[in-house]
């Protein structure tokens, strides 16, 4: 952590910039786009409020697949020098998604939207975002190692750094599994607690 503190700060700034951009992007929506999104969200809130049963196994695998794709893509990009800028783009896009989601809910439903964000968006992202940041820093570190020790100095053993990178990334995959379990089994229950207020607000 201390060794790569500057990289963590750099990735953190990129992510926060994405969050701010995503929140600002909400204001760029046209009236038709805003109404369409509100209509889809209203339908979703009604489904949740009616207590429709969830296919929890399907939800888990869908969430796990999505979360793992972020980790694997960053891992693959970290293996190549040319993939280094794309890691920055992925971190920025993740920030945009979070910022847009929370910004839209807060803008359309005020404090009720913020409350819904706290139970449906915030908990898993409190873990998933650090996972993305850690994977990004590891990918950057390995990519910079390649540049320094293979292309500039043309020396150094890749085996140990590669294995460390592989083990860390695999550990993050396991963490994303825990995040997906929350999204599939706990998050729907919390959403059922909040959605009655949103259905009323939507109506």
GROMACS .gro file of C-alpha atoms in nm:
model
  203
    1UNK     CA    1   0.000   0.000   0.000
    2UNK     CA    2   0.279   0.244   0.095
    3UNK     CA    3   0.490   0.139  -0.203
    4UNK     CA    4   0.211   0.221  -0.451
    5UNK     CA    5   0.042   0.506  -0.262
    6UNK     CA    6   0.085   0.746  -0.554
    7UNK     CA    7  -0.087   0.497  -0.786
    8UNK     CA    8  -0.378   0.459  -0.544
    9UNK     CA    9  -0.417   0.837  -0.528
   10UNK     CA   10  -0.402   0.861  -0.908
   11UNK     CA   11  -0.667   0.592  -0.959
   12UNK     CA   12  -0.879   0.745  -0.684
   13UNK     CA   13  -0.873   1.083  -0.858
   14UNK     CA   14  -0.974   0.922  -1.189
   15UNK     CA   15  -1.264   0.741  -1.022
   16UNK     CA   16  -1.389   1.050  -0.836
   17UNK     CA   17  -1.367   1.248  -1.159
   18UNK     CA   18  -1.586   0.983  -1.321
   19UNK     CA   19  -1.839   1.007  -1.036
   20UNK     CA   20  -1.861   1.384  -1.075
   21UNK     CA   21  -1.894   1.353  -1.454
   22UNK     CA   22  -2.169   1.092  -1.414
   23UNK     CA   23  -2.362   1.316  -1.175
   24UNK     CA   24  -2.331   1.609  -1.416
   25UNK     CA   25  -2.439   1.385  -1.703
   26UNK     CA   26  -2.780   1.349  -1.540
   27UNK     CA   27  -2.848   1.716  -1.614
   28UNK     CA   28  -2.768   1.657  -1.982
   29UNK     CA   29  -3.060   1.416  -2.026
   30UNK     CA   30  -3.345   1.535  -2.241
   31UNK     CA   31  -3.698   1.545  -2.102
   32UNK     CA   32  -3.793   1.237  -2.307
   33UNK     CA   33  -3.490   1.043  -2.179
   34UNK     CA   34  -3.565   1.143  -1.821
   35UNK     CA   35  -3.928   1.036  -1.850
   36UNK     CA   36  -3.832   0.706  -2.015
   37UNK     CA   37  -3.587   0.624  -1.737
   38UNK     CA   38  -3.842   0.720  -1.473
   39UNK     CA   39  -4.101   0.497  -1.640
   40UNK     CA   40  -3.864   0.198  -1.638
   41UNK     CA   41  -3.767   0.261  -1.277
   42UNK     CA   42  -4.133   0.298  -1.181
   43UNK     CA   43  -4.208  -0.043  -1.332
   44UNK     CA   44  -3.913  -0.193  -1.146
   45UNK     CA   45  -4.022  -0.041  -0.815
   46UNK     CA   46  -4.374  -0.179  -0.861
   47UNK     CA   47  -4.240  -0.529  -0.932
   48UNK     CA   48  -4.027  -0.517  -0.619
   49UNK     CA   49  -4.307  -0.369  -0.410
   50UNK     CA   50  -4.547  -0.645  -0.517
   51UNK     CA   51  -4.310  -0.899  -0.366
   52UNK     CA   52  -4.238  -1.081  -0.689
   53UNK     CA   53  -4.005  -1.371  -0.613
   54UNK     CA   54  -3.646  -1.344  -0.732
   55UNK     CA   55  -3.448  -1.618  -0.896
   56UNK     CA   56  -3.165  -1.572  -0.651
   57UNK     CA   57  -2.932  -1.822  -0.816
   58UNK     CA   58  -2.975  -1.653  -1.152
   59UNK     CA   59  -2.925  -1.310  -0.992
   60UNK     CA   60  -2.606  -1.431  -0.825
   61UNK     CA   61  -2.451  -1.566  -1.142
   62UNK     CA   62  -2.556  -1.261  -1.341
   63UNK     CA   63  -2.402  -1.029  -1.081
   64UNK     CA   64  -2.091  -1.244  -1.041
   65UNK     CA   65  -2.039  -1.258  -1.416
   66UNK     CA   66  -2.063  -0.880  -1.445
   67UNK     CA   67  -1.832  -0.813  -1.150
   68UNK     CA   68  -1.572  -1.069  -1.257
   69UNK     CA   69  -1.559  -0.922  -1.607
   70UNK     CA   70  -1.428  -0.597  -1.460
   71UNK     CA   71  -1.155  -0.780  -1.267
   72UNK     CA   72  -1.054  -1.008  -1.555
   73UNK     CA   73  -1.049  -0.725  -1.808
   74UNK     CA   74  -0.824  -0.514  -1.585
   75UNK     CA   75  -0.602  -0.818  -1.526
   76UNK     CA   76  -0.565  -0.879  -1.898
   77UNK     CA   77  -0.494  -0.512  -1.968
   78UNK     CA   78  -0.228  -0.513  -1.697
   79UNK     CA   79  -0.042  -0.789  -1.880
   80UNK     CA   80   0.030  -0.557  -2.172
   81UNK     CA   81   0.188  -0.216  -2.182
   82UNK     CA   82  -0.062  -0.091  -2.440
   83UNK     CA   83  -0.348  -0.180  -2.206
   84UNK     CA   84  -0.236   0.066  -1.937
   85UNK     CA   85  -0.443   0.365  -2.064
   86UNK     CA   86  -0.749   0.141  -2.097
   87UNK     CA   87  -0.732   0.065  -1.724
   88UNK     CA   88  -0.773   0.438  -1.660
   89UNK     CA   89  -1.074   0.446  -1.892
   90UNK     CA   90  -1.240   0.153  -1.709
   91UNK     CA   91  -1.193   0.323  -1.372
   92UNK     CA   92  -1.340   0.644  -1.511
   93UNK     CA   93  -1.639   0.457  -1.657
   94UNK     CA   94  -1.703   0.281  -1.326
   95UNK     CA   95  -1.712   0.620  -1.157
   96UNK     CA   96  -1.950   0.752  -1.424
   97UNK     CA   97  -2.190   0.461  -1.369
   98UNK     CA   98  -2.198   0.514  -0.992
   99UNK     CA   99  -2.227   0.891  -1.021
  100UNK     CA  100  -2.502   0.876  -1.281
  101UNK     CA  101  -2.706   0.617  -1.090
  102UNK     CA  102  -2.693   0.798  -0.756
  103UNK     CA  103  -2.732   1.140  -0.920
  104UNK     CA  104  -3.040   1.034  -1.114
  105UNK     CA  105  -3.210   0.871  -0.816
  106UNK     CA  106  -3.138   1.170  -0.594
  107UNK     CA  107  -3.252   1.415  -0.862
  108UNK     CA  108  -3.578   1.237  -0.935
  109UNK     CA  109  -3.678   1.110  -0.591
  110UNK     CA  110  -3.492   1.346  -0.354
  111UNK     CA  111  -3.414   1.189  -0.014
  112UNK     CA  112  -3.611   0.875  -0.103
  113UNK     CA  113  -3.380   0.822  -0.400
  114UNK     CA  114  -3.078   0.873  -0.176
  115UNK     CA  115  -3.218   0.615   0.067
  116UNK     CA  116  -3.272   0.369  -0.217
  117UNK     CA  117  -2.915   0.429  -0.332
  118UNK     CA  118  -2.789   0.355   0.018
  119UNK     CA  119  -2.952   0.010   0.020
  120UNK     CA  120  -2.921  -0.087  -0.348
  121UNK     CA  121  -2.603   0.080  -0.476
  122UNK     CA  122  -2.378   0.180  -0.187
  123UNK     CA  123  -2.322  -0.146   0.010
  124UNK     CA  124  -2.183  -0.360  -0.273
  125UNK     CA  125  -1.989  -0.070  -0.421
  126UNK     CA  126  -1.820  -0.007  -0.088
  127UNK     CA  127  -1.647  -0.338  -0.156
  128UNK     CA  128  -1.651  -0.359  -0.535
  129UNK     CA  129  -1.495  -0.017  -0.590
  130UNK     CA  130  -1.191  -0.091  -0.368
  131UNK     CA  131  -1.160  -0.422  -0.555
  132UNK     CA  132  -1.149  -0.234  -0.886
  133UNK     CA  133  -0.897   0.015  -0.745
  134UNK     CA  134  -0.672  -0.260  -0.605
  135UNK     CA  135  -0.684  -0.453  -0.933
  136UNK     CA  136  -0.611  -0.135  -1.129
  137UNK     CA  137  -0.311  -0.047  -0.915
  138UNK     CA  138  -0.182  -0.405  -0.942
  139UNK     CA  139  -0.229  -0.395  -1.320
  140UNK     CA  140  -0.052  -0.059  -1.346
  141UNK     CA  141   0.230  -0.181  -1.124
  142UNK     CA  142   0.284  -0.495  -1.330
  143UNK     CA  143   0.264  -0.303  -1.656
  144UNK     CA  144   0.520  -0.048  -1.532
  145UNK     CA  145   0.741  -0.337  -1.419
  146UNK     CA  146   0.730  -0.474  -1.772
  147UNK     CA  147   0.827  -0.136  -1.915
  148UNK     CA  148   1.116  -0.089  -1.675
  149UNK     CA  149   1.260  -0.439  -1.648
  150UNK     CA  150   1.183  -0.591  -1.986
  151UNK     CA  151   1.192  -0.307  -2.235
  152UNK     CA  152   1.429  -0.051  -2.081
  153UNK     CA  153   1.677  -0.244  -1.865
  154UNK     CA  154   1.598  -0.578  -2.032
  155UNK     CA  155   1.651  -0.778  -1.718
  156UNK     CA  156   1.455  -0.913  -1.427
  157UNK     CA  157   1.254  -1.225  -1.358
  158UNK     CA  158   0.885  -1.207  -1.449
  159UNK     CA  159   0.779  -1.521  -1.263
  160UNK     CA  160   0.749  -1.379  -0.909
  161UNK     CA  161   0.576  -1.051  -1.008
  162UNK     CA  162   0.341  -1.239  -1.240
  163UNK     CA  163   0.245  -1.492  -0.972
  164UNK     CA  164   0.185  -1.214  -0.719
  165UNK     CA  165  -0.032  -1.035  -0.973
  166UNK     CA  166  -0.221  -1.355  -1.053
  167UNK     CA  167  -0.282  -1.447  -0.688
  168UNK     CA  168  -0.399  -1.097  -0.598
  169UNK     CA  169  -0.639  -1.088  -0.894
  170UNK     CA  170  -0.777  -1.432  -0.806
  171UNK     CA  171  -0.830  -1.314  -0.448
  172UNK     CA  172  -1.028  -1.018  -0.580
  173UNK     CA  173  -1.243  -1.260  -0.783
  174UNK     CA  174  -1.331  -1.436  -0.458
  175UNK     CA  175  -1.423  -1.103  -0.300
  176UNK     CA  176  -1.651  -1.023  -0.594
  177UNK     CA  177  -1.824  -1.353  -0.519
  178UNK     CA  178  -1.912  -1.221  -0.173
  179UNK     CA  179  -2.038  -0.898  -0.329
  180UNK     CA  180  -2.257  -1.095  -0.568
  181UNK     CA  181  -2.402  -1.297  -0.282
  182UNK     CA  182  -2.511  -0.973  -0.116
  183UNK     CA  183  -2.664  -0.844  -0.440
  184UNK     CA  184  -2.857  -1.166  -0.496
  185UNK     CA  185  -2.980  -1.246  -0.145
  186UNK     CA  186  -2.971  -0.939   0.079
  187UNK     CA  187  -3.007  -0.638  -0.149
  188UNK     CA  188  -3.356  -0.738  -0.278
  189UNK     CA  189  -3.486  -0.759   0.079
  190UNK     CA  190  -3.357  -0.411   0.159
  191UNK     CA  191  -3.504  -0.277  -0.164
  192UNK     CA  192  -3.846  -0.417  -0.069
  193UNK     CA  193  -3.827  -0.209   0.247
  194UNK     CA  194  -3.767   0.117   0.054
  195UNK     CA  195  -3.966   0.074  -0.268
  196UNK     CA  196  -4.313   0.144  -0.120
  197UNK     CA  197  -4.205   0.504  -0.067
  198UNK     CA  198  -4.074   0.526  -0.422
  199UNK     CA  199  -4.390   0.376  -0.571
  200UNK     CA  200  -4.587   0.647  -0.391
  201UNK     CA  201  -4.343   0.911  -0.514
  202UNK     CA  202  -4.367   0.777  -0.868
  203UNK     CA  203  -4.740   0.787  -0.859
   0.00000   0.00000   0.00000
